[in-house]
Coordinates of C-alpha atoms and ligand atoms in Angstrom, one line a residue:
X1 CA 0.0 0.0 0.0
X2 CA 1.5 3.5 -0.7
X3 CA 2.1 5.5 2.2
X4 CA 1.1 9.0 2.3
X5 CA 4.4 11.0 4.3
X6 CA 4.9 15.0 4.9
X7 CA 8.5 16.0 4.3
X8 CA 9.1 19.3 6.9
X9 CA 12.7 20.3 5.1
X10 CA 15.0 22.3 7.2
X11 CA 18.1 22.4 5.2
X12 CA 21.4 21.0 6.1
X13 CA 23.8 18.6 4.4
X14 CA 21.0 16.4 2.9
X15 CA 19.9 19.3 0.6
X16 CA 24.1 20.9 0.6
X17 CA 25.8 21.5 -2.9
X18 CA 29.1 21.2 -3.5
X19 CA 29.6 22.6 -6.8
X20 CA 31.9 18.8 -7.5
X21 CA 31.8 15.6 -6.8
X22 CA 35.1 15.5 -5.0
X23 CA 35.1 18.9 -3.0
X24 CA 35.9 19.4 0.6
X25 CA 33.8 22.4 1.0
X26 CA 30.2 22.9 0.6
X27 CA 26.8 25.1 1.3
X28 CA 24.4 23.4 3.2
X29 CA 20.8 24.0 3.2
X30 CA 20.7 24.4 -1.2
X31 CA 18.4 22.5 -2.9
X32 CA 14.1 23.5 -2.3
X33 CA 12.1 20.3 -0.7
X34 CA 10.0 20.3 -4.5
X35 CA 13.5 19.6 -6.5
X36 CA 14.2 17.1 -3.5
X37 CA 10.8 15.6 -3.8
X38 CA 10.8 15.1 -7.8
X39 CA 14.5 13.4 -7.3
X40 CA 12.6 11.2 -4.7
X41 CA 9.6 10.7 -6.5
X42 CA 11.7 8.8 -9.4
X43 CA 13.1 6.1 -6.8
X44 CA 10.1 4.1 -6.4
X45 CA 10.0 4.1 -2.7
X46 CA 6.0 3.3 -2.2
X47 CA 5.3 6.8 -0.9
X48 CA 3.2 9.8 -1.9
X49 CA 5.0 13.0 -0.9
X50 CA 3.9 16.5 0.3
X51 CA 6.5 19.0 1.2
X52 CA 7.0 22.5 3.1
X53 CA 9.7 24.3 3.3
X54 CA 10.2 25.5 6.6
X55 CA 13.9 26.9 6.2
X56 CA 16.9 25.8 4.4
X57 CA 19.8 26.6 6.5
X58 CA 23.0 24.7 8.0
X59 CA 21.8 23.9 11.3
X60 CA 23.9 25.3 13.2
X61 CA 21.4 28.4 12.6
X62 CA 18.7 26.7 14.1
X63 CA 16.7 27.8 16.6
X64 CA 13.4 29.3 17.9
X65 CA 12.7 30.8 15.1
X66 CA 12.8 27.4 13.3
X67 CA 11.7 25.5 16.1
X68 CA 8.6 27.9 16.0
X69 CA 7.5 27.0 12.1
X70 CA 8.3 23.4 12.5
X71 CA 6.4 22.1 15.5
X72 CA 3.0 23.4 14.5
X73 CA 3.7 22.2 11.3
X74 CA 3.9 18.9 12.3
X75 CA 1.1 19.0 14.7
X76 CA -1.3 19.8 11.9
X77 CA 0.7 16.6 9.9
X78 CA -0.2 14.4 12.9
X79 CA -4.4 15.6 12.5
X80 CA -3.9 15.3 9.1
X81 CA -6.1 12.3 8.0
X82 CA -4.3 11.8 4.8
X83 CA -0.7 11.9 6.2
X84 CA 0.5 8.9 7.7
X85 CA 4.2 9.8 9.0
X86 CA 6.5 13.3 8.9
X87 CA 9.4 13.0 7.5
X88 CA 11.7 15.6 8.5
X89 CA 15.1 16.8 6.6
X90 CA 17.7 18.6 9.0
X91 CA 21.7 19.0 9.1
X92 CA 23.1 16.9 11.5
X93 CA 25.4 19.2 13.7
X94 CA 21.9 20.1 15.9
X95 CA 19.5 17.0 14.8
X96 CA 19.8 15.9 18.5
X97 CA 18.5 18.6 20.1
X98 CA 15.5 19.1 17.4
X99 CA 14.8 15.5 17.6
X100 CA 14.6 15.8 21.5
X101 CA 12.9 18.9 21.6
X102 CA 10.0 17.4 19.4
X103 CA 10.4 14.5 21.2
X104 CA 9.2 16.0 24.8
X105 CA 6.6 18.0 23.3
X106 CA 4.4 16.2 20.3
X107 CA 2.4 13.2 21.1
X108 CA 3.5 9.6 19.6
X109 CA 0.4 8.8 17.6
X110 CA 2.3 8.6 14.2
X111 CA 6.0 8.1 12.8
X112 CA 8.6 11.3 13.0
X113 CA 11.2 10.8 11.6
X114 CA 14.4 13.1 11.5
X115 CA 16.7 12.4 8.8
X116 CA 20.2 14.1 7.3
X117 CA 23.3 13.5 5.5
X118 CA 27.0 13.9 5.9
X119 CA 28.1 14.2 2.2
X120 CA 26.4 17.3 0.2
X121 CA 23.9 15.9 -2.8
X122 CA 26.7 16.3 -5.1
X123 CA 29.1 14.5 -3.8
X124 CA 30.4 11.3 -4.8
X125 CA 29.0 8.7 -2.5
X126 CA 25.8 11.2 -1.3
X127 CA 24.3 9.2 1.5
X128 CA 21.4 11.2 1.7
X129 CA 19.1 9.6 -1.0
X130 CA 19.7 6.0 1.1
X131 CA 19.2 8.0 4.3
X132 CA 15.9 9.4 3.0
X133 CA 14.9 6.4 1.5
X134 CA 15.3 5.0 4.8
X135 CA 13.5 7.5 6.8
X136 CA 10.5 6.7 4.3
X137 CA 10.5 3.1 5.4
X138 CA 10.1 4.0 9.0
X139 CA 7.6 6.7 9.1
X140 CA 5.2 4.5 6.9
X141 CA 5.4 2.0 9.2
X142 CA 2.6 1.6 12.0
X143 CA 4.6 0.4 14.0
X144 CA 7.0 3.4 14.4
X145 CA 3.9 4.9 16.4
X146 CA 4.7 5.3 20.2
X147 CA 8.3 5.4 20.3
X148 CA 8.8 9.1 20.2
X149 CA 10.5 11.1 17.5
X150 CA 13.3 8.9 15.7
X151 CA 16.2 9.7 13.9
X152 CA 17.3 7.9 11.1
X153 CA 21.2 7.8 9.9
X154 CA 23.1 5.0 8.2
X155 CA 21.0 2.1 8.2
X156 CA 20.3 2.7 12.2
X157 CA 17.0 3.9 13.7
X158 CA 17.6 5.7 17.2
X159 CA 15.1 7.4 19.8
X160 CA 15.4 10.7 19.9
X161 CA 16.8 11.2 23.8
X162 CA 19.5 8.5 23.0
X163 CA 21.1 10.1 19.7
X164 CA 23.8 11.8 19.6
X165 CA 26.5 12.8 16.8
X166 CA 29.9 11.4 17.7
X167 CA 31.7 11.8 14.3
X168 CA 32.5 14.5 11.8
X169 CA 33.6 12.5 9.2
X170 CA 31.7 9.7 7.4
X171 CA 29.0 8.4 7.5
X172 CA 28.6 6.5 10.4
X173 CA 28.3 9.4 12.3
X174 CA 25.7 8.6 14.9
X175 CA 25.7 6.7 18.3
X176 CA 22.9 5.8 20.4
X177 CA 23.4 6.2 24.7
X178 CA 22.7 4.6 26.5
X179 CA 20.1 2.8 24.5
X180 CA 21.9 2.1 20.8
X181 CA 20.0 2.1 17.9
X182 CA 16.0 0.9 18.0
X183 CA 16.2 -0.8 14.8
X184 CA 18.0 -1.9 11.4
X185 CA 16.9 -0.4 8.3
X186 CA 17.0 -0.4 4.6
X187 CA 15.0 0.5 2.0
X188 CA 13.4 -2.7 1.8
X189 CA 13.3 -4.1 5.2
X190 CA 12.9 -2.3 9.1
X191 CA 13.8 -4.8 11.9
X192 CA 12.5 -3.0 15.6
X193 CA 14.6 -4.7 18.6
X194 CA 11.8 -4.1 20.9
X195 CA 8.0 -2.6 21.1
X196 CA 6.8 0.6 21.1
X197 CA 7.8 2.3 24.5
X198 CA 5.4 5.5 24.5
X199 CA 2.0 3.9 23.8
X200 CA 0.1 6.7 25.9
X201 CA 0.7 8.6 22.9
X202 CA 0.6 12.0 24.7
X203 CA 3.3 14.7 24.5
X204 CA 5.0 14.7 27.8
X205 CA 5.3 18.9 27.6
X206 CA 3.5 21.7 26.4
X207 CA 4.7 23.5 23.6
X208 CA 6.3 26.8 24.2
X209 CA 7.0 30.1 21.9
X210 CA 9.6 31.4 24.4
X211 CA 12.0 29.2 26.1
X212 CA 13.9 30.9 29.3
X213 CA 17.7 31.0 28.6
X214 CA 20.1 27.8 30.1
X215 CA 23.5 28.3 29.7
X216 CA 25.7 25.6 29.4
X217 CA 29.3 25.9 31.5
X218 CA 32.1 23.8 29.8
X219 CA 34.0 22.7 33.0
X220 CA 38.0 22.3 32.5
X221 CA 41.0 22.2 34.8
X222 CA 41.3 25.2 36.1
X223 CA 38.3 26.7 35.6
X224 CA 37.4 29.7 38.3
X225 CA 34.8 31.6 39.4
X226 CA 34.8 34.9 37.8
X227 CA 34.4 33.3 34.4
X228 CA 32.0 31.1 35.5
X229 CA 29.9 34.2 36.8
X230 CA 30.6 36.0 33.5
X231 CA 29.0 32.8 31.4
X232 CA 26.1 33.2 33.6
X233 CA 25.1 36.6 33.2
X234 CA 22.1 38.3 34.5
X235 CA 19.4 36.6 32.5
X236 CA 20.0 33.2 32.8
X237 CA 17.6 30.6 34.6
X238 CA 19.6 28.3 34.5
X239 CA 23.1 26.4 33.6
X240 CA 23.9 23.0 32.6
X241 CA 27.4 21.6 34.0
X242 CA 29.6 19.9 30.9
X243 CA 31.1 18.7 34.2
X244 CA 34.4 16.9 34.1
X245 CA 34.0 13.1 34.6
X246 CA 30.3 12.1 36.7
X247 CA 29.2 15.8 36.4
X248 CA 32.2 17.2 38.6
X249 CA 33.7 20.5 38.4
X250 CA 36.6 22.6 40.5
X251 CA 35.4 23.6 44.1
X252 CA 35.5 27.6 43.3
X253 CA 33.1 26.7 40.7
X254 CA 30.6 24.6 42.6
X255 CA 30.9 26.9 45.5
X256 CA 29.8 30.0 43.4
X257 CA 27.0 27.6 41.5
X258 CA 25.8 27.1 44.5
X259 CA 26.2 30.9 45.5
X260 CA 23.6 31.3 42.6
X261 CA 21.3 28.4 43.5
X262 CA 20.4 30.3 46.3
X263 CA 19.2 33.1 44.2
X264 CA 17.0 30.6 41.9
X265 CA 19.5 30.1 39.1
X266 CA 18.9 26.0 38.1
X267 CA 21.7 23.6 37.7
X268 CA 22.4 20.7 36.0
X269 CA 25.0 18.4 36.2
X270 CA 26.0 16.6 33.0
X271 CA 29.1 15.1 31.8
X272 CA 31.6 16.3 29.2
X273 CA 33.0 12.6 28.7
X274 CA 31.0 11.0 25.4
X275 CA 29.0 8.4 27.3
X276 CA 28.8 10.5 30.3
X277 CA 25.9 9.0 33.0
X278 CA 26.0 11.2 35.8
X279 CA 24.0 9.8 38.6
X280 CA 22.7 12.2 41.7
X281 CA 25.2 12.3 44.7
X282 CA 24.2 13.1 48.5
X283 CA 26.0 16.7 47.9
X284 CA 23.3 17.4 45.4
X285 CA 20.3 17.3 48.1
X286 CA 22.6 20.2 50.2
X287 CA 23.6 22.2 46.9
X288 CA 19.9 21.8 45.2
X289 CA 21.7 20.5 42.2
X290 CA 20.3 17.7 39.5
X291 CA 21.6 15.1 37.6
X292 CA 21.3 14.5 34.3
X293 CA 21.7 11.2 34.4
X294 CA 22.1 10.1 31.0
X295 CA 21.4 13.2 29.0
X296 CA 24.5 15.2 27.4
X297 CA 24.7 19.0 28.0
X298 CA 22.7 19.8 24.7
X299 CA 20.0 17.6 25.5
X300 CA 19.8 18.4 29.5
X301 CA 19.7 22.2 28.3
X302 CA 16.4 21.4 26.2
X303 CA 14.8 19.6 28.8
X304 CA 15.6 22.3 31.7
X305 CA 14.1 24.7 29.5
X306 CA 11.1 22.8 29.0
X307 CA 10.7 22.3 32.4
X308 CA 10.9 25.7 33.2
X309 CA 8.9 26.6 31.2
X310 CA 6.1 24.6 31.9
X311 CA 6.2 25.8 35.1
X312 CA 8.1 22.6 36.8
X313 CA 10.9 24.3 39.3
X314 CA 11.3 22.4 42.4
X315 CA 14.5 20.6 42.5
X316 CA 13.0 17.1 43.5
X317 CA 11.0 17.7 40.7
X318 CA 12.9 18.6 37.8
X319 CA 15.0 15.4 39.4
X320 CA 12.3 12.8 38.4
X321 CA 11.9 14.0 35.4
X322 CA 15.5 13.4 34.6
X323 CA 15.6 10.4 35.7
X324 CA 12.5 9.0 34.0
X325 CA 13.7 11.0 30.6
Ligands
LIG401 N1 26.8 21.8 8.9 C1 25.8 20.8 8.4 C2 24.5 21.1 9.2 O1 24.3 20.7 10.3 C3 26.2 19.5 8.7 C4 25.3 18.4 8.2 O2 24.2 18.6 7.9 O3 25.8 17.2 8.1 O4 23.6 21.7 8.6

């Protein structure tokens, strides 16, 4: 049966030009979603396609503004009768924190899928036509329904609060943690290694225009307090820790984090290291700090603003929603 998909394009590497098949250097965020779409259309992948452009720019550009066009767009996908999965197109450098942003705030009735590219359409060896194809596999599959947004890179299907980009190069550029990939995927065959995990449906957050600011502090040896109050600023809400090693950070810093606790400021403790887990110590009862467990920086800055801004603000909390996220 064909499958009837909305592709939301964002820009990025999947829709970069190169100018040659061999060149280093490219500009992402080039080619419209309708070129993309006819290209598509000719590959036979069982699909009927409608598309909206809602930017086309590298993504390290994105942001609210984006974020702002996007998710209504695919909330009025989701109610859409004749749409049975979003597909959509972003550059990989920030596909994390879209995918987990969408993740904590759309409900899981249908397939989204995020999907890029790490070589420019021009390029030799383009994987974003396979990726795409891909992508299309999942989100017309039922079964893709109540596991949250998923991102789809290189034959791997991975929930949205487990994926992160570990690579720059190639094309096996994303990890799952601590969960790895969800499924195995071709073209022509989707293999899931469990069932659906979210079959409540329900977003988990409200949507929200605004998010309050979180800063996140990249903790080093010798890192002191002054800069540490600069990074803050006066607007902030809150900071996430890229602590060193379980969330940890040089006393002077902790002290004046704590300083700023007492004033309201929210803080996160994350880990800098790749598969960073930081679990909650007995210090962070006395300090009013949380632990973002499993979540890197990027990721535990998404979901403190969130929480904020849905009102959620007391430490114990913010905690159990960490933990269960
Ligand atoms: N700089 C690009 C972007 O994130 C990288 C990519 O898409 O792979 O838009």
């Amino acid at each position: 049966m064909t499958s009837r998909i909305t592709v939301l394009a964002t820009g990025g590497t999947i829709a970069g030009i190169a100018g040659s098949a061999i060149a280093k250097d490219y500009v992402a965020g080039q080619i419209t979603i309708e070129d993309y779409l006819e290209e598509v259309g000719g590959l036979g992948l069982g699909a009927e396609f409608s598309g909206r452009q809602i930017a086309n720019i590298d993504s390290a550009d994105i942001g609210p503004e984006v974020w702002n066009a996007l998710h209504p767009a695919v909330i009025e996908a989701l109610a859409d009768d004749d749409c049975d999965g979003v597909i959509v197109t972003h550059g990989t450098d920030t596909l994390e924190e879209t995918a987990f942003l969408l993740d904590l705030t759309l409900p899981a009735s249908k397939p989204v899928v995020l999907v890029g590219a790490m070589r420019p359409a021009d390029a030799v060896g383009y994987d974003g036509l396979r990726n795409f194809a891909n992508a299309v596999r999942v989100a017309s599959d039922a079964d893709a329904a109540g596991r949250g947004v998923l991102v789809v890179m290189g034959d791997r299907v991975f929930g949205a609060r487990d994926v992160r980009k570990v690579r720059t190069r190639g094309t096996d550029a994303f990890r799952g943690f601590p969960r790895e990939s969800v499924a195995l995927v071709t073209p022509s065959s989707l293999e899931w290694f469990g069932a659906p995990w979210r079959p409540d449906a329900v977003a988990q957050f409200d949507w929200c225009d605004a998010l309050p600011e979180v800063v996140i502090l990249y903790a080093h040896a010798a890192m002191d307090a002054v800069a540490v109050e600069r990074m803050i600023g006066q607007d902030a809400r809150g900071v996430v820790v890229a602590g060193v090693g379980e969330g940890n950070m040089p006393e002077v810093v902790r002290q004046e984090l704590v300083r700023q606790r007492a004033s309201g400021l929210h803080v996160v403790r994350a880990s800098r290291a790749d598969e960073g887990l930081v679990d909650r110590e007995a210090e962070d009862d006395a300090n009013g700090f949380t632990a973002a467990r499993a979540l890197n920086p990027q990721k535990a800055r998404i979901l403190l603003q969130l929480l904020i801004a849905n009102g959620i603000t007391e430490p114990a909390a913010i905690q159990r929603v960490f933990d269960g996220s």
